[in-house]
PDB file of C-alpha atoms in Angstrom:
ATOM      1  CA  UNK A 973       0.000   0.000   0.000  1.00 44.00           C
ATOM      2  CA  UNK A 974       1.657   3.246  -0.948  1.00 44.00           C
ATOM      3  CA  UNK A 975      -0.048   5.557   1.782  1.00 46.00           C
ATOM      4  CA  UNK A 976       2.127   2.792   4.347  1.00 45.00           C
ATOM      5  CA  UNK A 977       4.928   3.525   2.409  1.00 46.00           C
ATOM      6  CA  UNK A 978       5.205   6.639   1.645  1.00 48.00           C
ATOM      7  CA  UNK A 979       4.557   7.627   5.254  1.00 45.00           C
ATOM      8  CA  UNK A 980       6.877   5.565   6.363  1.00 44.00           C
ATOM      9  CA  UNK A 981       9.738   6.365   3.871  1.00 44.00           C
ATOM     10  CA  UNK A 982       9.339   9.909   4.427  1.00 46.00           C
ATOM     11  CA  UNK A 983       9.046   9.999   8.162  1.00 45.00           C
ATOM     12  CA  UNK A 984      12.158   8.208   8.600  1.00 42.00           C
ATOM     13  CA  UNK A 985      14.109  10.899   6.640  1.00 45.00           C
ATOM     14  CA  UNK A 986      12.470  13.497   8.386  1.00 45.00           C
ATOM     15  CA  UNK A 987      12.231  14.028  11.736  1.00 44.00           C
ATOM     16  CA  UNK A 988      11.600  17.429  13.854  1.00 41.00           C
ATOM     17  CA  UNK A 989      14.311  17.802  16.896  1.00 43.00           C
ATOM     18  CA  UNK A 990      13.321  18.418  20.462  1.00 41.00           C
ATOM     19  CA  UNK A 991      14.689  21.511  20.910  1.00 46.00           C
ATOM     20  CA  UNK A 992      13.286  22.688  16.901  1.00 55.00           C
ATOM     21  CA  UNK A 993      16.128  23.564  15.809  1.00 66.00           C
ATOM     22  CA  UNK A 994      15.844  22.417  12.071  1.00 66.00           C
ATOM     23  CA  UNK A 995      18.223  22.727   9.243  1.00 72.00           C
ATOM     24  CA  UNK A 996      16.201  22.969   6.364  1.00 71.00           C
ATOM     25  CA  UNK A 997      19.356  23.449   3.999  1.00 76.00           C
ATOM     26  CA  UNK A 998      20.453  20.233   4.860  1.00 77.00           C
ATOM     27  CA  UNK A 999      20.489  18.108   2.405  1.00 78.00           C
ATOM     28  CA  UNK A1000      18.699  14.360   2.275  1.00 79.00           C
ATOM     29  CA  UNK A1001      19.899  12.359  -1.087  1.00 78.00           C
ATOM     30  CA  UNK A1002      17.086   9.663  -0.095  1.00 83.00           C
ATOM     31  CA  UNK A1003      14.222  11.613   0.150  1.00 83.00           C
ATOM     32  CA  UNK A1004      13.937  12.309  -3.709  1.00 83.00           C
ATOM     33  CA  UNK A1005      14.102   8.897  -4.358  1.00 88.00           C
ATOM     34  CA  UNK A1006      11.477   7.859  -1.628  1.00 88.00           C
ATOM     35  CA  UNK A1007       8.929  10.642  -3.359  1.00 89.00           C
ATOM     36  CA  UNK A1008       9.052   9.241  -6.695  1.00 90.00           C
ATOM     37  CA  UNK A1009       8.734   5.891  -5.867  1.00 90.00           C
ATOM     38  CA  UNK A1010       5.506   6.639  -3.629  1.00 86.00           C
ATOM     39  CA  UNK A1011       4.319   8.521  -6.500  1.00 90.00           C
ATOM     40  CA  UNK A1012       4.565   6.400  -9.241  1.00 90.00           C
ATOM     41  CA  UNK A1013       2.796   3.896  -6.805  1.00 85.00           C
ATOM     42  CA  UNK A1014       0.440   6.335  -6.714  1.00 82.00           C
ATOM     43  CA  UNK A1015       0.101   6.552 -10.230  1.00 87.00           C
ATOM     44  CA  UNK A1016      -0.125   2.637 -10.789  1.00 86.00           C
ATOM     45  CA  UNK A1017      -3.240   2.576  -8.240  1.00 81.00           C
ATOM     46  CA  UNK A1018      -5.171   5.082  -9.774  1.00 82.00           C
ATOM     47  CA  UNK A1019      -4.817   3.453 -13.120  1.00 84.00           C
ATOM     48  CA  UNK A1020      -5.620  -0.236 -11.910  1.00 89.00           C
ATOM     49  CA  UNK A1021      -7.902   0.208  -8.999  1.00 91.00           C
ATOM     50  CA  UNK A1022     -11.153   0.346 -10.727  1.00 91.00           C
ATOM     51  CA  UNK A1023      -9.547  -2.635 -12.553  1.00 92.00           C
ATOM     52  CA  UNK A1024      -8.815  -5.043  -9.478  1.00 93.00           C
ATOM     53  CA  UNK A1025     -12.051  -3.807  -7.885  1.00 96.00           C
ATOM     54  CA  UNK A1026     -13.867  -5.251 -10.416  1.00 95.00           C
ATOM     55  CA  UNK A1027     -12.455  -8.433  -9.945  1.00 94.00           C
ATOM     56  CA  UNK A1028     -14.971  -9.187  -7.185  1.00 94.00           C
ATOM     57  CA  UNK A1029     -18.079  -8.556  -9.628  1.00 96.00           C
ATOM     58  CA  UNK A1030     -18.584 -11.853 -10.456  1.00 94.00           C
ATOM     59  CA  UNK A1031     -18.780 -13.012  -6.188  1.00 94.00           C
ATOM     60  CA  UNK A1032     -21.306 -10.187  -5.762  1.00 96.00           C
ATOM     61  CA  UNK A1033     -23.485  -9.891  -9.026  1.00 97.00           C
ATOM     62  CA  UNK A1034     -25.548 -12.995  -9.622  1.00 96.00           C
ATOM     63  CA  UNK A1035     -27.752 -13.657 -12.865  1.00 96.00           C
ATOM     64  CA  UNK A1036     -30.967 -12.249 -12.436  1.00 96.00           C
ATOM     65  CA  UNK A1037     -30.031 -10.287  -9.963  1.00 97.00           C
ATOM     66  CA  UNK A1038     -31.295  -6.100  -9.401  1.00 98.00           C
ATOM     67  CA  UNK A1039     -28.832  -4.093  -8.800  1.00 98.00           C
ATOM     68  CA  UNK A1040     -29.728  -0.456  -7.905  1.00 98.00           C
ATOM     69  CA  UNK A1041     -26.966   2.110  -8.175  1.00 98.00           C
ATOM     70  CA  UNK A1042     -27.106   6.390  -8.331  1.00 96.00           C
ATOM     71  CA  UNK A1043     -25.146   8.546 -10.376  1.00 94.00           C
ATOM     72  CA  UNK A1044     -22.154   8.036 -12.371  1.00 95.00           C
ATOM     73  CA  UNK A1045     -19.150   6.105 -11.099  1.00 95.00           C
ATOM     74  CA  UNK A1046     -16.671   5.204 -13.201  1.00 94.00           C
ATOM     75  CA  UNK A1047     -15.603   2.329 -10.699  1.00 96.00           C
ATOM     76  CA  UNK A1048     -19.536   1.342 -10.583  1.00 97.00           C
ATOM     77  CA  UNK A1049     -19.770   1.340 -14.148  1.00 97.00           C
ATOM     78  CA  UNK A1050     -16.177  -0.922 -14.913  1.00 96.00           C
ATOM     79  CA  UNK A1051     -17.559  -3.378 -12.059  1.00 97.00           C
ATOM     80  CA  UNK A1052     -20.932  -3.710 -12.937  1.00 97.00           C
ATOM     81  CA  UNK A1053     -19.380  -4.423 -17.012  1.00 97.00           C
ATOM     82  CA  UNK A1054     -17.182  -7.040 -15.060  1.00 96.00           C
ATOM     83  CA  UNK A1055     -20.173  -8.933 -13.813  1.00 97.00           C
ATOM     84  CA  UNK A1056     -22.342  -8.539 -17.144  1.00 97.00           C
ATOM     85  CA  UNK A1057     -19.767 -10.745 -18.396  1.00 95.00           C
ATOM     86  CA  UNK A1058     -20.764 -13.944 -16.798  1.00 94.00           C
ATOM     87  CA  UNK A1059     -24.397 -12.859 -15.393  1.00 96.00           C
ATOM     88  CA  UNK A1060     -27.137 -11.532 -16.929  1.00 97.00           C
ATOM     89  CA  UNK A1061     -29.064  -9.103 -14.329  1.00 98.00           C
ATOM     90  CA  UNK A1062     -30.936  -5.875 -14.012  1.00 98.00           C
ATOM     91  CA  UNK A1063     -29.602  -2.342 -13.143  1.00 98.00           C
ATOM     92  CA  UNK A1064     -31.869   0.611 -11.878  1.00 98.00           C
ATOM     93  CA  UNK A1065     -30.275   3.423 -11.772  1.00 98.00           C
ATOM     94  CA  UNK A1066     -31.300   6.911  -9.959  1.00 97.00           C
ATOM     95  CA  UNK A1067     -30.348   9.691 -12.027  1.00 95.00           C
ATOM     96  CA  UNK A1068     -29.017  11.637  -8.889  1.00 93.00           C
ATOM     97  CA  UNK A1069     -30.656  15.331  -9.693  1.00 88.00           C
ATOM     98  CA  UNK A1070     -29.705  17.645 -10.174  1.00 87.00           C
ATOM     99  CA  UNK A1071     -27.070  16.834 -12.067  1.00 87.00           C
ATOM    100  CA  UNK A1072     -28.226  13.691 -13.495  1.00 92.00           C
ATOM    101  CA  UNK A1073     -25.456  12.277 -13.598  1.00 93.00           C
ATOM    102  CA  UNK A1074     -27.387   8.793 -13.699  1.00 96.00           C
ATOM    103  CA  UNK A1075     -28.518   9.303 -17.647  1.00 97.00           C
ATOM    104  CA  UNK A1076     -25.063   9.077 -18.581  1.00 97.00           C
ATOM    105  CA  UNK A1077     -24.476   5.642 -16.713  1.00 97.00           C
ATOM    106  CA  UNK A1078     -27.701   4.316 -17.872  1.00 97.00           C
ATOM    107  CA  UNK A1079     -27.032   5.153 -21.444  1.00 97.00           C
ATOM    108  CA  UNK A1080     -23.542   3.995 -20.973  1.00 97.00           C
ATOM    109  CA  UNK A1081     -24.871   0.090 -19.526  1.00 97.00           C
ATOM    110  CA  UNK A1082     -27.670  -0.065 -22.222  1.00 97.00           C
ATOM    111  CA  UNK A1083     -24.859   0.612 -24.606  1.00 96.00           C
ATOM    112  CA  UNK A1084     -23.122  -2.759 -22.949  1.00 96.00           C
ATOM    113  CA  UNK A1085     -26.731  -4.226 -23.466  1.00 96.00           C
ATOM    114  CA  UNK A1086     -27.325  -4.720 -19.574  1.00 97.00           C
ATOM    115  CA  UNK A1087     -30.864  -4.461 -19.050  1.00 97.00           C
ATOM    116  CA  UNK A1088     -31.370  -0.916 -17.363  1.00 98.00           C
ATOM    117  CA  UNK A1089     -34.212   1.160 -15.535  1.00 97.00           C
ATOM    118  CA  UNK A1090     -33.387   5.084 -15.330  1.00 97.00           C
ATOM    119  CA  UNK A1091     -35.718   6.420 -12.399  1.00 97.00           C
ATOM    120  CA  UNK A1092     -35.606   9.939 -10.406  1.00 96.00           C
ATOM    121  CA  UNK A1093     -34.429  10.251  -6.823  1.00 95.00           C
ATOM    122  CA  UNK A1094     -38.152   9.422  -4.805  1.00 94.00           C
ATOM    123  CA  UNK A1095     -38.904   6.631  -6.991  1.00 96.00           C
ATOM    124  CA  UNK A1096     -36.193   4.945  -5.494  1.00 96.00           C
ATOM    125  CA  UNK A1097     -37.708   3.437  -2.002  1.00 97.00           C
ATOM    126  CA  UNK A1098     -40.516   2.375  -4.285  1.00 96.00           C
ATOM    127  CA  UNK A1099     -38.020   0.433  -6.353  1.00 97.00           C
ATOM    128  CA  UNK A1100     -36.182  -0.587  -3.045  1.00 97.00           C
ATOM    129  CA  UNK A1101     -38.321  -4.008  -2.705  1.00 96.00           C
ATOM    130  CA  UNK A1102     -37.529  -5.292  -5.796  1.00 96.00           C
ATOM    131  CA  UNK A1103     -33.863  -4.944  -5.551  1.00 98.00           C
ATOM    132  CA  UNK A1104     -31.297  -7.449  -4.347  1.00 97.00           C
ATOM    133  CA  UNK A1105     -28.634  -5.211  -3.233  1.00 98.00           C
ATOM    134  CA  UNK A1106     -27.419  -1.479  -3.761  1.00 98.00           C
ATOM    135  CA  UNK A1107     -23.936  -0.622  -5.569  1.00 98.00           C
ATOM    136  CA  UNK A1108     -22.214   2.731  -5.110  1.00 98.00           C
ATOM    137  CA  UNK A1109     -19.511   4.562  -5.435  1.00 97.00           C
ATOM    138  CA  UNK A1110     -17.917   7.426  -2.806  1.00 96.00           C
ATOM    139  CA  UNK A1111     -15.889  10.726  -2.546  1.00 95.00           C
ATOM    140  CA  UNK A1112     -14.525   9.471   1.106  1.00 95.00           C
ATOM    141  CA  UNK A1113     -14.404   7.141   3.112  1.00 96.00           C
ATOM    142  CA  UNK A1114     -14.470   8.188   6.701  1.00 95.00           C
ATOM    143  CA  UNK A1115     -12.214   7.065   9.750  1.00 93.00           C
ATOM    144  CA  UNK A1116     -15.308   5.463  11.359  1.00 94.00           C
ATOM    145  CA  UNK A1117     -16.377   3.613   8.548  1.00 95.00           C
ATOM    146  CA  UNK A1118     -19.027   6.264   7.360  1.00 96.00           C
ATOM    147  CA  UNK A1119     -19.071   8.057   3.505  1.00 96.00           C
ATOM    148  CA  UNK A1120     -18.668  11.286   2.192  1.00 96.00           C
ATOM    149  CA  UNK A1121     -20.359  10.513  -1.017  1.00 96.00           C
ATOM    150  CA  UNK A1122     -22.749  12.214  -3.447  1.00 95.00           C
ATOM    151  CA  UNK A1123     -26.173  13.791  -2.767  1.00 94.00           C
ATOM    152  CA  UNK A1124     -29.088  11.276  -2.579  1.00 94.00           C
ATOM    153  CA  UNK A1125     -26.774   8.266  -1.109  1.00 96.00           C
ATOM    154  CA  UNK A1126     -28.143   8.809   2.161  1.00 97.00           C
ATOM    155  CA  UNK A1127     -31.570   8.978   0.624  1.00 95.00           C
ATOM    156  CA  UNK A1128     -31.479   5.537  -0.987  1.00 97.00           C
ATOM    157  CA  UNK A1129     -29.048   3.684   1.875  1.00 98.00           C
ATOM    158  CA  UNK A1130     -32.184   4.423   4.135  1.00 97.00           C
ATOM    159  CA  UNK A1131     -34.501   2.767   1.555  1.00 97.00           C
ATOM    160  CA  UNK A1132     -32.204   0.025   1.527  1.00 98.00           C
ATOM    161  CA  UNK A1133     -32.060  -0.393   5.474  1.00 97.00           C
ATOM    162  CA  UNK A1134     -35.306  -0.317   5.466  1.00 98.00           C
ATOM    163  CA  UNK A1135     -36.265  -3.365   2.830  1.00 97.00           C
ATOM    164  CA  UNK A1136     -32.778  -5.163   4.449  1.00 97.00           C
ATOM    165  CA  UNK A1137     -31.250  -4.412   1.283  1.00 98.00           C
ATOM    166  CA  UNK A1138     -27.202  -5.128   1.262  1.00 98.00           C
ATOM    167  CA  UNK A1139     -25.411  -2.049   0.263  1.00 98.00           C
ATOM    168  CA  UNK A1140     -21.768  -2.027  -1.014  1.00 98.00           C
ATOM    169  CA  UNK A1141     -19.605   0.830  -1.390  1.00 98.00           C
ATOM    170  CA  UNK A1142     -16.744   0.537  -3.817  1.00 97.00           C
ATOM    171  CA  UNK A1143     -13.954   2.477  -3.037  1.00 96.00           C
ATOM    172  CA  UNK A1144     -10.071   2.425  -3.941  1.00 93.00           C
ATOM    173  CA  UNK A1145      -7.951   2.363  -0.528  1.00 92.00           C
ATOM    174  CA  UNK A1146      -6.589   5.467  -1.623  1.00 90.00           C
ATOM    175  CA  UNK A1147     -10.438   7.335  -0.453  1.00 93.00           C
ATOM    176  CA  UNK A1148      -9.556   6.371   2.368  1.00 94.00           C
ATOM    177  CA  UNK A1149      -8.595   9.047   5.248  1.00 93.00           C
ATOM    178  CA  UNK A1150      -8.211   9.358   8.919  1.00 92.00           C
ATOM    179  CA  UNK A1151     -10.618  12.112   9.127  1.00 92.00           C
ATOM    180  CA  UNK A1152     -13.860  11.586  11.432  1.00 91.00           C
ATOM    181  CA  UNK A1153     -17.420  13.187  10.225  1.00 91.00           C
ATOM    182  CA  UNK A1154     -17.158  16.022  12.926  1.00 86.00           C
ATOM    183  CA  UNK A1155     -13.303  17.620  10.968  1.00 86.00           C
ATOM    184  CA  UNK A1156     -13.484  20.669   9.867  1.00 76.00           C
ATOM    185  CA  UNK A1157     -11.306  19.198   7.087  1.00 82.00           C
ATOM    186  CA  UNK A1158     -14.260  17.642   6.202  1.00 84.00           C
ATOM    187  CA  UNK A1159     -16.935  19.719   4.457  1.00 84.00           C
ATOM    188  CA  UNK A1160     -19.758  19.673   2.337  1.00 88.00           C
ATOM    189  CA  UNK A1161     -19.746  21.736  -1.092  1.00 87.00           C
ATOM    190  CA  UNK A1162     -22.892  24.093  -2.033  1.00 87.00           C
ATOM    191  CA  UNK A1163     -23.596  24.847  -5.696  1.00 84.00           C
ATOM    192  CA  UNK A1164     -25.751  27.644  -7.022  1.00 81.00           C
ATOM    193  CA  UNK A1165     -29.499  26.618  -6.769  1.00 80.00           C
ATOM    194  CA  UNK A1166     -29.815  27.746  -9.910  1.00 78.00           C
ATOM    195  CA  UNK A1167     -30.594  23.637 -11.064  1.00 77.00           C
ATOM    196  CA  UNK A1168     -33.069  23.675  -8.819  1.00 76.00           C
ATOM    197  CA  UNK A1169     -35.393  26.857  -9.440  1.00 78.00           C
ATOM    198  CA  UNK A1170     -36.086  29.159 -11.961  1.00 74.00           C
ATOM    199  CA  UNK A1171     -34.912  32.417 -11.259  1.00 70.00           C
ATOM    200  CA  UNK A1172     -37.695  33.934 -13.095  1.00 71.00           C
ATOM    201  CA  UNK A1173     -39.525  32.829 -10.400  1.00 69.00           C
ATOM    202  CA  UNK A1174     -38.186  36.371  -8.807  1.00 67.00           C
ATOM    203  CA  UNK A1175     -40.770  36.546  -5.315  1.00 72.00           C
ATOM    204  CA  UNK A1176     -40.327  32.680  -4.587  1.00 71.00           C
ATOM    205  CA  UNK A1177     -36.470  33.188  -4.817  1.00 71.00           C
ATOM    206  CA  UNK A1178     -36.471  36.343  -2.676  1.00 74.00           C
ATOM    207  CA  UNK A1179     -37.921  34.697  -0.081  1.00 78.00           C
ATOM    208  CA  UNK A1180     -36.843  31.357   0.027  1.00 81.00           C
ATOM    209  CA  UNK A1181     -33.301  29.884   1.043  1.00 81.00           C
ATOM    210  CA  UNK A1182     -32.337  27.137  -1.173  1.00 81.00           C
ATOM    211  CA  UNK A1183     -29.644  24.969  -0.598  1.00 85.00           C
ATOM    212  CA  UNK A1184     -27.823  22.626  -3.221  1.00 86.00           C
ATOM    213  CA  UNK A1185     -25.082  20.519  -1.428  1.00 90.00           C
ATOM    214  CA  UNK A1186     -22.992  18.107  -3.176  1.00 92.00           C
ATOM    215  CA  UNK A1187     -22.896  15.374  -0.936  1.00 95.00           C
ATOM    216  CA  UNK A1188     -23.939  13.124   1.601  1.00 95.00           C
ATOM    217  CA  UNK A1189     -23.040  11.589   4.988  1.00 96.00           C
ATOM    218  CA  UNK A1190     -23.814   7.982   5.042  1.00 97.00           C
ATOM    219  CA  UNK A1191     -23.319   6.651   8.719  1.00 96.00           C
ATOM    220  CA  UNK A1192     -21.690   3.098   8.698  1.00 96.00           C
ATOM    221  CA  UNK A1193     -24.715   1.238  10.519  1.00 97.00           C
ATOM    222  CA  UNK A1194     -26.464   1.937   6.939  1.00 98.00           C
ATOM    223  CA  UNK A1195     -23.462  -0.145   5.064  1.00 97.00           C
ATOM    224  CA  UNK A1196     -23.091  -3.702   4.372  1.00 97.00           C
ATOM    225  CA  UNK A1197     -19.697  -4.088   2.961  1.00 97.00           C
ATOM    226  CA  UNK A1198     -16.796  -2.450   1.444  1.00 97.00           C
ATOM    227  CA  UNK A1199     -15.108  -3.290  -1.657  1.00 97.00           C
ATOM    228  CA  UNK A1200     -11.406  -2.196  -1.679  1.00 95.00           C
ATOM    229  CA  UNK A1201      -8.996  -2.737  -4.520  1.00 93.00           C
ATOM    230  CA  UNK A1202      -6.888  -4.696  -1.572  1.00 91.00           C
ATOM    231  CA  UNK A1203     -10.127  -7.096  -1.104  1.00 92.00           C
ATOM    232  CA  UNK A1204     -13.301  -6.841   0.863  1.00 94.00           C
ATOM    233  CA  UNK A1205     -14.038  -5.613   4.455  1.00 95.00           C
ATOM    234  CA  UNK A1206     -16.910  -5.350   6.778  1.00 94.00           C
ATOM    235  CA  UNK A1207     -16.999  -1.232   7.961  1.00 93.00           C
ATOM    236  CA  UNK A1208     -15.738  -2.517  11.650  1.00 92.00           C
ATOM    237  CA  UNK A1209     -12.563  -3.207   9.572  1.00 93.00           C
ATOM    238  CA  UNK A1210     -12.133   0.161   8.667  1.00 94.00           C
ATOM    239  CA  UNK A1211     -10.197   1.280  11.836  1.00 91.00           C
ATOM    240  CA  UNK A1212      -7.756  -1.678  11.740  1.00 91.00           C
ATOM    241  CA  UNK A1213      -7.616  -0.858   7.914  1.00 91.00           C
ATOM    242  CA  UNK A1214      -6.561   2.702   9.118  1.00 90.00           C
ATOM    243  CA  UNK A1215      -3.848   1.786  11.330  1.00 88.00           C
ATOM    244  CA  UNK A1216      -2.128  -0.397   8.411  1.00 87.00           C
ATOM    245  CA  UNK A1217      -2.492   2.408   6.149  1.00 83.00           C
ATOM    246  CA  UNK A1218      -1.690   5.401   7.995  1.00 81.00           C
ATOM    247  CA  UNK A1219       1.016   4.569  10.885  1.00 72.00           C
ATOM    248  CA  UNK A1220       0.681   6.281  14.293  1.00 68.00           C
ATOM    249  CA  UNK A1221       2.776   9.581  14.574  1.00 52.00           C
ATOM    250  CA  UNK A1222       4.693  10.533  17.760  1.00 48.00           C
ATOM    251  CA  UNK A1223       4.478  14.001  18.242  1.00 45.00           C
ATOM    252  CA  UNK A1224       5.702  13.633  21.900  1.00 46.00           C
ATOM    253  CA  UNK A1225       8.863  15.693  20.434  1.00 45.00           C
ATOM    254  CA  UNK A1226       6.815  18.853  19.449  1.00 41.00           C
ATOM    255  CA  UNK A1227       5.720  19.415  22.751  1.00 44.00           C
ATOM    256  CA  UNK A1228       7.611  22.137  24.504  1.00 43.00           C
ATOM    257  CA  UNK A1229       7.378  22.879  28.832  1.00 39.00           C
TER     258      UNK A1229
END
């Protein structure tokens, strides 16, 4: 795992004094080395995690199977191909509004002639009992095992507790951080409601506060299982998965009396 590495490369070479008295000019001959080799391993898992991800389709996806799914995930859409390979099932897919992102993935499976449903955002509890399990992708995955993934996850991870619907997040290990819901490093993004409402609309605008986040916080009680590129994990894993990936730091030397 390169986030192990890396850390650990680096942190070896440097190192801040008790007394903070650093010599920046000094030079380090290793340290050069140690950051290109963590990058290019960085480089190498962006290009084959979607790849080794989709491995797994074929232990998940099952002929005849419904899959329901939201938006547009590139690592969604590669492992979902994957499994059409060997099974023949059903996708629904939400077309997460306001951007729609879904039309494009729908368009994009029918094109791989898997059998797909396009549907808006509140059709999809009244989908939920027909489906066998929900697929999705995610910007984050949080230190406690919960997402920071698009708008309308939440929505339809609900629907899916609620019908005891499996849900599986597929994520490369490198969305993984050691940030917890509550960081101020992480933060939602708003977009101009101008997707939402019509601005013609000037004395409904004027008085109204509209709101157009980008994403969602899915808690981890509402997932079933994770799908790494390193294998698949339970979200209880998640803090043992932490510790491999990013190594304890002492900072018992930066504290001064």
């Amino acid at each position: 795992m390169f986030q192990t590495n890396l850390s650990r490369n680096i942190s070896t070479q440097i190192s801040v004094e008790s007394d903070l008295n650093v010599d920046y000019s000094e030079e380090i001959p290793e340290l050069r080395s140690d950051i290109l080799n963590a990058t290019r391993e960085l480089l190498f898992e962006l290009e084959s995690s979607s790849r080794n991800i989709a491995e797994d389709a074929d232990k998940h996806i099952h002929s005849n199977d419904v899959v329901l799914t939201l938006g547009k995930s590139r690592t969604v859409e590669t492992f979902l191909k994957r499994a059409a390979k060997k099974a023949s099932f059903e996708v629904i897919v939400s077309e997460c509004a306001p951007f729609r992102l879904g039309h494009d993935l729908a368009k994009s499976l029918a094109k791989s002639r898997i059998q797909t449903t396009l549907i808006t955002d509140s059709a999809a509890f009244a989908m939920m009992s027909r489906v066998n399990k929900v697929v999705i992708g995610t910007h984050t995955v949080l230190a406690n095992g919960g997402l920071k993934a698009i708008a309308g996850s939440h929505l339809v991870a609900l629907a899916a507790k609620y019908y005891n619907v499996p849900v599986i997040v597929l994520s490369p290990l490198y969305k993984l951080s050691p940030e917890y819901p509550r960081s101020v490093k992480i933060r939602n993004r708003f977009v101009s409601p101008e997707s939402l409402v019509d601005y013609s609309d000037g004395l409904f605008v004027e008085k109204t506060q509209i709101y157009n986040p980008l994403f969602d916080y899915v808690p981890p009680e509402l997932i079933s299982l994770f799908i790494f590129n390193i294998g698949s994990h339970a979200p209880s894993y998640i803090y043992r998965l932490l510790h491999e990936t990013y190594p304890p730091i002492d900072d018992s030397n930066l504290i001064q009396d």
